[in-house]
Each structure stands twice: as structure tokens, then as C-alpha cells.
Short mmCIF file of C-alpha atoms in Angstrom, two decimals:
data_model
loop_
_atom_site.label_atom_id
_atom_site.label_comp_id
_atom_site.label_asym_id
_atom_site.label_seq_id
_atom_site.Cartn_x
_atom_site.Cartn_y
_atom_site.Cartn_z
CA UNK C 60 15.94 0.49 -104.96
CA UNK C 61 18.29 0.83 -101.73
CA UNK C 62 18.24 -2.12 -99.45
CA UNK C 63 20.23 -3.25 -96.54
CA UNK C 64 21.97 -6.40 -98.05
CA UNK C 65 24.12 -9.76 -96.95
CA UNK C 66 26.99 -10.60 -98.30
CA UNK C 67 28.91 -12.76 -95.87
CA UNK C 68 29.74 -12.71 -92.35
CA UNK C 69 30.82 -9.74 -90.88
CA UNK C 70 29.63 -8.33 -93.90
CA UNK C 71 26.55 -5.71 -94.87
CA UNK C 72 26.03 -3.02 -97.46
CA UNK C 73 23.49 -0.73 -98.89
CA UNK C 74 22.89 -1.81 -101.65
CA UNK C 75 21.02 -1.00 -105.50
CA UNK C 76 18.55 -4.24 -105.93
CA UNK C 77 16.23 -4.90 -108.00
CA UNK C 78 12.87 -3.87 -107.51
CA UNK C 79 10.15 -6.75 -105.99
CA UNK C 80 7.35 -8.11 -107.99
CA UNK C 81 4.62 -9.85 -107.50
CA UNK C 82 5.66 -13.82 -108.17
CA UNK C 83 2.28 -15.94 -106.99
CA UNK C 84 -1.64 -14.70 -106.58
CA UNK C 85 -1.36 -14.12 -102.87
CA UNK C 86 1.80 -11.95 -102.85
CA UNK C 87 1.54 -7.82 -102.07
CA UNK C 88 4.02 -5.58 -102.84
CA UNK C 89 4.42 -2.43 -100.11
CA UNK C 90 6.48 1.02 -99.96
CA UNK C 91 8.07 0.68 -96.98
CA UNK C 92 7.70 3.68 -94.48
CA UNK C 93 9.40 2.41 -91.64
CA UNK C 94 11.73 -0.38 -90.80
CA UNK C 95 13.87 -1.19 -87.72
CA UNK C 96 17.30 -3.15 -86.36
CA UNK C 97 16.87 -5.82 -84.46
CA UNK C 98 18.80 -8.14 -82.15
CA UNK C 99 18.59 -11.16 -84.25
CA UNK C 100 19.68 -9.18 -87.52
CA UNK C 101 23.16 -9.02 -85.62
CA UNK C 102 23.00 -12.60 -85.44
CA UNK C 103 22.95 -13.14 -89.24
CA UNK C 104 26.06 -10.59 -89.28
CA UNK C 105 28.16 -12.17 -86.14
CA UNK C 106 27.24 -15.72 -87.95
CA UNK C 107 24.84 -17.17 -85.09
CA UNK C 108 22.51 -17.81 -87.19
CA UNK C 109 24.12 -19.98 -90.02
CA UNK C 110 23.10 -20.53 -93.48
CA UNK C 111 22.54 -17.01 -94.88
CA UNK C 112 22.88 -16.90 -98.86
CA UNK C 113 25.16 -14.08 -99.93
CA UNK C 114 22.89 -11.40 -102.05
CA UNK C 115 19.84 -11.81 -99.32
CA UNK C 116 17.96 -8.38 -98.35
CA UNK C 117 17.87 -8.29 -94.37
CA UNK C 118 15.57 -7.35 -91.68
CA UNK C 119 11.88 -8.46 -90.75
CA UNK C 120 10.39 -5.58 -89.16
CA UNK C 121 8.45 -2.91 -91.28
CA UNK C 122 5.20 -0.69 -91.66
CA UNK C 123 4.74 0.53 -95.29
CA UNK C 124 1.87 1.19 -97.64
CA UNK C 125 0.15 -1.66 -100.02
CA UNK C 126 1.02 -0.72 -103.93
CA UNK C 127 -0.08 -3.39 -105.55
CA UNK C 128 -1.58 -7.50 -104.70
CA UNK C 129 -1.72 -10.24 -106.26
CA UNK C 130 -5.25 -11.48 -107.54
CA UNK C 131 -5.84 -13.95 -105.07
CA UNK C 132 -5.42 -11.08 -101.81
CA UNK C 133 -9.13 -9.72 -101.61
CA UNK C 134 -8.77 -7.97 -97.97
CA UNK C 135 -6.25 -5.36 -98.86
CA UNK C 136 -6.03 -3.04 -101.27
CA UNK C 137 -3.38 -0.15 -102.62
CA UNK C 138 -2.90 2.47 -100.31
CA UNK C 139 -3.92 0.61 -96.74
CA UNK C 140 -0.86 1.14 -94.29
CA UNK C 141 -0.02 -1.75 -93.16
CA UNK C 142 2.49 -3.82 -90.42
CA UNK C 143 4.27 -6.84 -91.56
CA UNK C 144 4.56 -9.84 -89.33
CA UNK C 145 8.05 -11.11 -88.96
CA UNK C 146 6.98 -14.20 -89.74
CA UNK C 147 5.72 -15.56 -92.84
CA UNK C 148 2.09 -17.74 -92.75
CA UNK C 149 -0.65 -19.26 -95.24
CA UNK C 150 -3.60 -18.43 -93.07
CA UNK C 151 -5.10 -22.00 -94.28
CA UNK C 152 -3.15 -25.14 -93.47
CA UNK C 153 -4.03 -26.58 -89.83
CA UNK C 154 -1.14 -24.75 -87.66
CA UNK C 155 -2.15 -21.59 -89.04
CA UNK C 156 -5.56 -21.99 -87.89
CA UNK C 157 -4.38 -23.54 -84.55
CA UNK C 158 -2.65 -20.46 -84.25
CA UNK C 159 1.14 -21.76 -84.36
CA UNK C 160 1.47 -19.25 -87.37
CA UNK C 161 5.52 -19.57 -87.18
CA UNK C 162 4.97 -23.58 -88.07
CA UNK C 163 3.51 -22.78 -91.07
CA UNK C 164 3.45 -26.12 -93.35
CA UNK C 165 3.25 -24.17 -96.61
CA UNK C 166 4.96 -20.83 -96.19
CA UNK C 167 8.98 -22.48 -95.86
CA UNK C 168 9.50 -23.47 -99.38
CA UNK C 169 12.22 -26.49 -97.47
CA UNK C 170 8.87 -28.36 -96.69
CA UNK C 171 6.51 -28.63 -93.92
CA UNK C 172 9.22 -29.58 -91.26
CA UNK C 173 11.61 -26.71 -92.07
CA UNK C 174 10.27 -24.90 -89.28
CA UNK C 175 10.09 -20.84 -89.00
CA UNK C 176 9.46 -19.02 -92.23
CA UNK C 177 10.72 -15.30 -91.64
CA UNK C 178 11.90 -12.26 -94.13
CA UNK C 179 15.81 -11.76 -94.62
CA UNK C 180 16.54 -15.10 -92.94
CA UNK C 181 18.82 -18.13 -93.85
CA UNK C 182 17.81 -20.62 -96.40
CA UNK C 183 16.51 -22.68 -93.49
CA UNK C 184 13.48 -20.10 -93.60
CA UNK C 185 12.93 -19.82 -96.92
CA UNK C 186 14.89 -16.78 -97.89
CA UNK C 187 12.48 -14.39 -98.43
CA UNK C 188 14.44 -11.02 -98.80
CA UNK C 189 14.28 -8.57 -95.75
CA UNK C 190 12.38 -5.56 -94.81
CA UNK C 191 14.99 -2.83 -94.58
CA UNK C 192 14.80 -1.71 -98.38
CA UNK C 193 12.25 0.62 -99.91
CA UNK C 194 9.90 -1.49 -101.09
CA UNK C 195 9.01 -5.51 -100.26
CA UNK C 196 7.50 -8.03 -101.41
CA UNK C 197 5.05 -9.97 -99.16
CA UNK C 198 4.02 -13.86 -99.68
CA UNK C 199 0.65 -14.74 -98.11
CA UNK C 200 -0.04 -11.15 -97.99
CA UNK C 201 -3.62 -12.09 -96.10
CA UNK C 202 -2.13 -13.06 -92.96
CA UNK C 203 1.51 -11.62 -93.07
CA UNK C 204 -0.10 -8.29 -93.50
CA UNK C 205 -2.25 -6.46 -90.44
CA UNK C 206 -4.12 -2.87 -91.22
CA UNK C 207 -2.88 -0.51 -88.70
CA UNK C 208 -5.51 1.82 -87.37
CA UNK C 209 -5.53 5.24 -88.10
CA UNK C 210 -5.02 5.94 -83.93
CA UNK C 211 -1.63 4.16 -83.96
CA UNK C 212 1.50 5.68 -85.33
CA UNK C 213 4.12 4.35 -87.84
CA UNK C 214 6.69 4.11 -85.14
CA UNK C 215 4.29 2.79 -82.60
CA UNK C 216 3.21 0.15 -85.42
CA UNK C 217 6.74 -1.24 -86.32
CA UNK C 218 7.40 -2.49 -82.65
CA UNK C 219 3.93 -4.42 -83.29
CA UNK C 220 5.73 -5.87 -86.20
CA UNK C 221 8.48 -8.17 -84.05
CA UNK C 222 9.80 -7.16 -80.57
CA UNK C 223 6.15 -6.54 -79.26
CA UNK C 224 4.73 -9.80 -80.10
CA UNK C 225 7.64 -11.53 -79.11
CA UNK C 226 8.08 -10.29 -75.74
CA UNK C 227 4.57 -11.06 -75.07
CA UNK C 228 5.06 -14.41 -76.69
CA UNK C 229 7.56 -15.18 -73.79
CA UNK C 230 5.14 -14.32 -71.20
CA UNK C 231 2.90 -16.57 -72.59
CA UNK C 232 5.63 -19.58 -72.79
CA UNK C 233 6.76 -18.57 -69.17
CA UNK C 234 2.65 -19.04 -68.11
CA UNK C 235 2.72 -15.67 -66.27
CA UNK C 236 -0.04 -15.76 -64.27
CA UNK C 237 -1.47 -13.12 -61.89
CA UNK C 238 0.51 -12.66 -58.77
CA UNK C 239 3.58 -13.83 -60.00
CA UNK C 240 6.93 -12.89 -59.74
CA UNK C 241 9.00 -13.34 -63.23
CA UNK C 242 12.63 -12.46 -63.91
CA UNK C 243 13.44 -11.13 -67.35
CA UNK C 244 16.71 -11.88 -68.25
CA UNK C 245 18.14 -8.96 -70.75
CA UNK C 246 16.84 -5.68 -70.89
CA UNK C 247 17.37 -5.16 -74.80
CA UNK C 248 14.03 -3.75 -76.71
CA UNK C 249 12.57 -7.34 -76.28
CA UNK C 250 13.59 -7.68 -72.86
CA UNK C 251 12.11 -3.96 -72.10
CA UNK C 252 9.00 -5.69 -73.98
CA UNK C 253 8.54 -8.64 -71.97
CA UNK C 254 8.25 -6.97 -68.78
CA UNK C 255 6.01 -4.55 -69.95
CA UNK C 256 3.97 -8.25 -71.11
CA UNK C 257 4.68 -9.66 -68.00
CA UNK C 258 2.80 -6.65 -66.35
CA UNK C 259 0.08 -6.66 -68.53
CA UNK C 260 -0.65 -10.52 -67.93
CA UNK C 261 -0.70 -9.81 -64.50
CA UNK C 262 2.71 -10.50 -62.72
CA UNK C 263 3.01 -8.31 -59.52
CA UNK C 264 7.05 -8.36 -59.49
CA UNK C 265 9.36 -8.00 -62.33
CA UNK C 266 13.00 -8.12 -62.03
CA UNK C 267 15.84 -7.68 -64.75
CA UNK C 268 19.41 -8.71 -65.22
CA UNK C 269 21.40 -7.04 -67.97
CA UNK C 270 24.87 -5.43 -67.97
CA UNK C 271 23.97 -2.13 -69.11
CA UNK C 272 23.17 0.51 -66.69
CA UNK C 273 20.96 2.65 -69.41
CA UNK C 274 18.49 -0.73 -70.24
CA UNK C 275 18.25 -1.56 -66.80
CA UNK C 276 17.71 2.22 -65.67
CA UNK C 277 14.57 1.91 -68.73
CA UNK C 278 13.67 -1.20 -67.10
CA UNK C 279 13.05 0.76 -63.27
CA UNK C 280 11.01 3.07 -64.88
CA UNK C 281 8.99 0.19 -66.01
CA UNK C 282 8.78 -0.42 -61.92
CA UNK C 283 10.83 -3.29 -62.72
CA UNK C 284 13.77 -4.21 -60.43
CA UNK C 285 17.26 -3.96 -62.03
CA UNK C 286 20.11 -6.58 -61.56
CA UNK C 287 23.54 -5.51 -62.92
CA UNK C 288 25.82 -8.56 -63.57
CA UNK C 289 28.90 -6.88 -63.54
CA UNK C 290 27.68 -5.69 -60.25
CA UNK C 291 26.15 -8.47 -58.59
CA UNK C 292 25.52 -12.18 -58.98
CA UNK C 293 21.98 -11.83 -60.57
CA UNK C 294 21.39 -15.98 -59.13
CA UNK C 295 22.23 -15.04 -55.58
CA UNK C 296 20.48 -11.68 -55.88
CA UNK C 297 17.71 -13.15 -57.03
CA UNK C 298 17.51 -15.62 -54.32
CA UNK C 299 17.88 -13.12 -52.05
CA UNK C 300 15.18 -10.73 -53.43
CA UNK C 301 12.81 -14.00 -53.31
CA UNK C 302 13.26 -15.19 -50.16
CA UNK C 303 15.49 -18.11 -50.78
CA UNK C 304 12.88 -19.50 -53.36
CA UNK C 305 13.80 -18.26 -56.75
CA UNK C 306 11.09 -16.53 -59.21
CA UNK C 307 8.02 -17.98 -59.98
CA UNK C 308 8.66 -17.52 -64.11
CA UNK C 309 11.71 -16.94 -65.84
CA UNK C 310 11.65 -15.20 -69.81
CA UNK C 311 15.30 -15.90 -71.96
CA UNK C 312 15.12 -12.63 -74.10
CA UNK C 313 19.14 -12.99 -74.23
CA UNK C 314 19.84 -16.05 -76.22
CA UNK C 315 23.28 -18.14 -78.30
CA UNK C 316 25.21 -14.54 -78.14
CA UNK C 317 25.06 -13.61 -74.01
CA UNK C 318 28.84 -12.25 -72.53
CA UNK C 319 30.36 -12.97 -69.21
CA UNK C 320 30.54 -10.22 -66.76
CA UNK C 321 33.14 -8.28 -67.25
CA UNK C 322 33.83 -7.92 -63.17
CA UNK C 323 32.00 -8.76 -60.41
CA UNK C 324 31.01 -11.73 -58.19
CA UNK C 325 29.30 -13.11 -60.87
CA UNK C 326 32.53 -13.36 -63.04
CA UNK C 327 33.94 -15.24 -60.30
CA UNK C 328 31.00 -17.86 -59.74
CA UNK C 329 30.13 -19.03 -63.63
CA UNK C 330 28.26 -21.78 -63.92
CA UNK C 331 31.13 -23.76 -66.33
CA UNK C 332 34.53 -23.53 -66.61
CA UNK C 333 36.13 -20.99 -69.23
CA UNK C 334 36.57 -24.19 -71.53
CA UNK C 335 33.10 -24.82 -71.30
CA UNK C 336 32.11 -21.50 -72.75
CA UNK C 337 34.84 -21.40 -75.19
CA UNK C 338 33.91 -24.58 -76.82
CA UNK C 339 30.21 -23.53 -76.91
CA UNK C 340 31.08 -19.82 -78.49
CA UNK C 341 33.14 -21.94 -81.30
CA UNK C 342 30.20 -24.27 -81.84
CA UNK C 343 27.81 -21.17 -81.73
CA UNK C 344 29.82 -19.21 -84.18
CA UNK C 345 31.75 -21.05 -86.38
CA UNK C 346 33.00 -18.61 -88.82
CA UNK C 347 32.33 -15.31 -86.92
CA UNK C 348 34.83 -13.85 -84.67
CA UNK C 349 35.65 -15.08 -81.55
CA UNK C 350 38.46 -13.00 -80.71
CA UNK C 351 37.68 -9.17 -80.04
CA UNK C 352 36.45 -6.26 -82.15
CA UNK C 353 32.94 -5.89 -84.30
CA UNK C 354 30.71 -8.53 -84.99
CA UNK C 355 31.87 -10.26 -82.02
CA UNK C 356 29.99 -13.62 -81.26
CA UNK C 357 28.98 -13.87 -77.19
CA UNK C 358 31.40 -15.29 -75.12
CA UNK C 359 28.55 -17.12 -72.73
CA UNK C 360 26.17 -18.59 -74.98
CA UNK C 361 24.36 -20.90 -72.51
CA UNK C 362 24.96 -18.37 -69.83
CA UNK C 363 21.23 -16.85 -69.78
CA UNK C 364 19.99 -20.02 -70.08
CA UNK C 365 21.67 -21.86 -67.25
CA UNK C 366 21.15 -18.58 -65.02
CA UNK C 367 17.56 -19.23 -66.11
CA UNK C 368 17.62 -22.59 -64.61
CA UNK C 369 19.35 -21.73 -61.22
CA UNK C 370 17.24 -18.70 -60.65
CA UNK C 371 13.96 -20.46 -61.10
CA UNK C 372 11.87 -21.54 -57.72
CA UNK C 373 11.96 -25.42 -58.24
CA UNK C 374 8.81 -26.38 -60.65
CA UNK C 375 9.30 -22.99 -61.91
CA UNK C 376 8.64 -22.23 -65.69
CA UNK C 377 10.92 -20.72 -68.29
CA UNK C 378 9.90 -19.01 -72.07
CA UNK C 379 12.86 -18.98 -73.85
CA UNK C 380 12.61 -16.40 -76.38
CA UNK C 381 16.13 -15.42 -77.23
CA UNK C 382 17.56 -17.08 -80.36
CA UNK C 383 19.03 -20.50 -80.38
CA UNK C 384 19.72 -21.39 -83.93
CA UNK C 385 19.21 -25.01 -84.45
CA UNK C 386 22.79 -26.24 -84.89
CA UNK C 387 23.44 -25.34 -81.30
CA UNK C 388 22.81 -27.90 -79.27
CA UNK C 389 23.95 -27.21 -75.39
CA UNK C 390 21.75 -26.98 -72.59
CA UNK C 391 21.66 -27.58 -68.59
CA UNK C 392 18.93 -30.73 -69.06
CA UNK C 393 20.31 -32.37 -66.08
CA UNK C 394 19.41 -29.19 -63.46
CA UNK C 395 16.27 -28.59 -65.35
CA UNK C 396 14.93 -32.15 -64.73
CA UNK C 397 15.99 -31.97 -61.20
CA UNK C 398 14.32 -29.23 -60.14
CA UNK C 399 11.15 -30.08 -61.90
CA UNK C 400 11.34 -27.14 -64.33
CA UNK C 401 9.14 -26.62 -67.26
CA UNK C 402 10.90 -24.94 -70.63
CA UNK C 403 8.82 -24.05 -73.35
CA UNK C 404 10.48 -22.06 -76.60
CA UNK C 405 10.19 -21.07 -79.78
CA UNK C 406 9.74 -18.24 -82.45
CA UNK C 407 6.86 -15.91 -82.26
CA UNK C 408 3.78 -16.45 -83.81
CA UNK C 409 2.97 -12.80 -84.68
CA UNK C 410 -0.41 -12.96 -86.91
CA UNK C 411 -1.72 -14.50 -83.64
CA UNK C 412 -0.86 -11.45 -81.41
CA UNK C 413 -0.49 -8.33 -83.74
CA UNK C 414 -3.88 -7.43 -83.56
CA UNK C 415 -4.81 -7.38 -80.16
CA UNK C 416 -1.61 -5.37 -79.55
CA UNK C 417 -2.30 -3.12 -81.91
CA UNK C 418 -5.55 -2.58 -80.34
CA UNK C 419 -4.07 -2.09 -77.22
CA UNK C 420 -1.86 0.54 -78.31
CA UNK C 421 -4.86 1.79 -80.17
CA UNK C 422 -6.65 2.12 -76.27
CA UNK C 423 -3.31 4.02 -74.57
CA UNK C 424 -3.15 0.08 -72.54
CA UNK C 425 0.87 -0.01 -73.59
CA UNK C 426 3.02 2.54 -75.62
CA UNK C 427 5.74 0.87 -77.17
CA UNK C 428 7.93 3.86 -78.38
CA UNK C 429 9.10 4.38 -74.82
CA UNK C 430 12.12 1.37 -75.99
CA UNK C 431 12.85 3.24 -79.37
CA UNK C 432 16.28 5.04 -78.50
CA UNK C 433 17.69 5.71 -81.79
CA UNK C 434 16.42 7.52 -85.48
CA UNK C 435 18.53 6.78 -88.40
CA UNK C 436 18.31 7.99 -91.93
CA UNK C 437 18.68 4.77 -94.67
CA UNK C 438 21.93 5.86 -95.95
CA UNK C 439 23.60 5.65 -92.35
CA UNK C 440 21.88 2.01 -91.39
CA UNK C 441 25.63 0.34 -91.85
CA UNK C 442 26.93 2.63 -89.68
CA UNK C 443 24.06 1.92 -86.72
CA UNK C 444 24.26 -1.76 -86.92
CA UNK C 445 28.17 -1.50 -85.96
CA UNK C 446 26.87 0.65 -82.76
CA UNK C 447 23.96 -1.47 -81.77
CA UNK C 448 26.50 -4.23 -82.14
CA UNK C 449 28.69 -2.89 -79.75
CA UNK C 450 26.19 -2.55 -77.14
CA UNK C 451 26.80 0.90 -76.67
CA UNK C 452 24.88 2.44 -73.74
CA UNK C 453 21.58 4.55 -75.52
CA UNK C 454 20.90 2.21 -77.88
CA UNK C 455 18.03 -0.07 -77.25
CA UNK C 456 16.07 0.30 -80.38
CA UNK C 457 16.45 1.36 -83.49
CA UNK C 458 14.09 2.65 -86.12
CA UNK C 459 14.39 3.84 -89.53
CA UNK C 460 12.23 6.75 -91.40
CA UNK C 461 12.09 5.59 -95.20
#
């Protein structure tokens, strides 16, 4: 079969692979019917996320139809469509049924303190080979898998799979509560996400920083209120906008690769000297590039998060959602404890919120294919992960017809 596949940094191919099988009682293997690029797949290319094994099948985002499960998967059955949660759970051991499905004990095969288990990841999570190939296979296929109802579409269904759940996610780490007001910082497809979350848990203001007019033009239709960084200073705008106070809630849906402004008060009022960044962008990216050109590792990589800090009213809360992989180790502690500032983080625990999204999607509550921007055909996926990666204006999110 065709599959989107590893190799090294900087380096991705389409690929002929071998077909899945079923390897343990609980596995299920699915024809894949739509898959989709996200954010954090660019950090496996730029090398921000370190660790990948060369050979690995990327991406973690896919609807498809069951073929054929293992003997120990009694809820699903061969043809059931079917969204795949990004991350990989048992369903049985006790943070499962706590509901901290991405701190599985048993799905990592690195042991019960590995952390996140998630398809086409490093061999931190596992590997389990990606989504974006023709056909999958799924461990734990009982609680990886959700049946999507016959009112929801394939291309509303794949945004249930990752960016969805985790933009909600970060409203819940935030604690968005109603009346608040919460500043989103990035207005990629997760970004565009959270506020929608934001909304629906109640928050009465939204406002966005990003650097691209198009996301933050998607975000205003959202009735959020844009901030333009290579416009304005987003932590004196934000300030101003507030009162003087800062927002209430603050959701990181930028992460290790955030940029400088390119112009702009803001360039002129960093929060760290150039040598600060630079330092940090070698330590996030230590065999990507650096320099200029594709596959280029951000320039700023505590930026979002220190702008998080500064922006927040003082015993403010911020969900950090954006990826931080865990050999990066830089953060403003110092201005968070003094200003009595809560941080909560972490990767999404989709089983837990898949459902009750997709039942909201179901209802008409929240449409997610507003964000999708792009449709690519398999054969020209190479070719759309060097746009997305250059942050070219229009594309936001990208799905793929199998």
C-alpha cells in the first residue's frame, strides 16, 4: 500500500509498505477514507520532536472503515466507519478509566512511565505507524476506535479525530469558565478550535494573536478578536483590550516551533535577548535547520509561552496545548510564580472527548469543517506538507480523500 513515510529529518516520501496485520487479539485493521496534516506532523519533519525511527508511517488523524478485528474486539465489526483517536489507550488499566486516556500504563510498549502513546510518533510513544496510508492497523481497537454516526460526515469526523479534542482539551486545562475572557494564542486549525471550545464552555470574550492575516481573519468570523504580531505588541494590546488586567485564561496552541515578528513593536520589545532565543531554537532542534528555507525550526520557541505568562491577569490560568517535546526544558517559572499563575499541560486525552463532540456535531452545536482550507489527493501529500510548512496564507487545515 501507499503511505506517507519517515525517513530522517527534513525527510518524507510516499512510499510502497507493507500491508498491516493484525499482531495481538485486540488489534483492528481499517481502510482508511480520510486522513489529515497536522501541526505536530511538521514537528517530526523540522526535528522538534526527536527520536523518530527512520521507516515509521506518519500521521495520527484518520476516519476509515473496520476490515477486519482481532478476536478479543467484540464492539466493532467489518464495515462500521469509524474515527481513530490520536492517541493510543487500553480502556482497562486505572488512568484509562480515570479518564487520562493519553497516560495509558499499557498502551506505550517503553513501560508505564513512557508517557503519550500516539500513531506515527517517535519511539518515545511506542512507534505505532501513522495514519496517512491506505490502510492501518489499530492496537486497543475498543477504545482507540469511536463509531461515527451516520449524521456526521467523513470530513467533519477526522477533525474529531485530533485538532477538535485538543482544542477543547485546552479549554479545559485553561478552566474556562462562563464569563470569562481567554486569549488564544495561534490561530492554526487548533487554535481556530480552541476558541470555538472556549465559546462553547462559556467564555464571553475571545481574543487571538497569530501572524497571519487569513487565520486571524477565520478567527473574527468566529467573533473572536484578532491580534497581529507583526502589527502590534499582542502583551500591550492585550492589556489594553482588558483594562490594564490581562485575560482571565490563556490557551498555548503555538508551542517549541513559534517565530519572532517579522516587524513591528513587538519585534522590538521580546521578552529575551536574540541569544536567548538562539540558544533555545538549537536546543529545540538539534539536527533540523536553523538557518532559512523548508523545514525550518521556530526561531522563538518559548515565545508563546512567555507571552502567555505576561498577558495573563495575575492568578490567571494557562492550558498549554502546543507541543513541547520533553527534551526541551525552558520556561519563564520565575514570572509564573510571581504572579500567582496556574499552568496545566499536556497531550489530549481523545477517547475521553470524541464522543460528546461527535454528538455535538451530530446536533449542528459546532461544525468543524469551517477550519479545513485545503483538499489534497494522496499522491501530492509531499508536496502539501512543504506548503503547510511554510505557513503560507490559505492553509489552515488540511485533509486528504483516500
Amino acid at each position: 500500500m501507499k503511505a506517507v513515510v519517515w525517513h530522517e529529518v527534513g525527510d518524507i516520501r510516499l512510499d510502497e509498505v507493507a500491508d498491516p496485520r493484525i499482531e495481538q487479539p485486540t488489534d483492528a485493521i481499517i481502510r482508511v477514507t480520510t486522513s489529515a496534516i497536522c501541526g505536530t506532523d511538521l514537528h517530526l519533519v523540522r526535528g522538534t520532536m526527536p527520536g523518530m525511527v527512520p521507516g515509521t508511517v506518519v500521521g495520527h488523524e484518520a476516519v476509515g472503515v473496520v476490515e477486519e478485528v482481532g478476536s478479543a474486539v467484540r464492539g466493532f465489526a467489518p464495515g462500521d466507519r469509524v474515527v481513530v483517536g490520536s492517541t493510543v489507550a487500553c480502556g482497562t488499566c486505572s488512568y484509562c478509566r480515570a479518564g487520562y486516556f493519553a497516560q495509558c500504563d499499557t498502551a506505550n510498549p517503553n513501560g508505564a512511565q513512557a508517557g503519550t502513546c500516539f500513531f506515527g510518533g517517535p519511539e518515545s510513544t511506542g512507534p505505532v505507524d501513522g495514519l496517512q496510508a491506505e490502510r492501518a492497523r489499530i492496537p486497543y481497537a475498543a477504545t482507540t476506535l469511536v463509531k461515527v454516526p451516520d449524521a456526521v460526515s467523513d470530513e467533519q469526523a477526522i477533525m474529531v479525530s485530533d485538532v477538535l479534542p485538543t482544542g477543547y482539551f485546552g479549554a479545559v486545562l485553561a478552566r474556562v469558565r462562563p464569563g470569562n475572557t481567554v486569549l488564544v494564542l495561534g490561530a492554526g486549525a487548533v487554535g481556530q478550535c480552541a476558541v470555538a471550545s472556549a465559546k462553547l464552555q462559556g467564555a464571553s470574550r475571545v481574543i487571538v494573536v497569530d501572524g497571519i492575516e487569513s487565520r486571524l481573519e477565520m478567527a473574527r468570523r468566529q467573533n473572536a478578536e484578532p491580534v497581529n504580531f507583526n502589527v502590534e505588541d499582542p502583551v500591550a494590546t492585550v492589556l489594553e483590550l482588558t483594562g490594564g488586567i490581562g485575560v482571565d485564561r490563556v490557551i498555548d496552541a503555538v508551542g517549541v516551533d513559534a517565530q519572532k515578528p517579522s516587524s513591528g513593536p513587538a519585534l522590538d520589545s521580546l521578552p529575551v535577548d536574540e541569544a536567548t532565543f538562539e540558544a533555545e531554537q538549537k536546543k529545540a532542534g538539534p539536527g533540523g535547520n536553523t538557518e532559512s528555507g523548508q523545514w525550518l525550526v521556530g526561531d522563538a520557541p518559548t515565545l508563546a509561552a512567555r507571552w502567555a505568562v505576561r498577558a495573563s491577569a495575575k492568578a490567571g490560568t494557562i492550558g498549554m496545548i502546543g507541543v513541547y517535546p520533553p527534551t526541551f526544558d525552558s520556561f519563564p517559572v520565575g514570572e509564573m510564580m510571581n504572579r500567582n499563575i496556574t499552568v496545566q499541560s499536556g497531550n489530549c486525552n481523545h477517547r475521553r472527548y470524541i464522543p460528546g463532540l461527535l454528538a455535538r456535531v451530530a446536533r449542528g452545536d459546532i461544525d468543524p469543517t469551517a477550519f479545513v482550507t485545503q483538499h489534497v489527493e494522496p499522491t501530492s501529500m509531499i508536496d502539501a506538507y512543504e506548503t503547510f510548512d511554510r505557513r503560507e496564507d490559505g492553509w489552515l487545515k488540511t485533509t486528504v480523500p483516500m
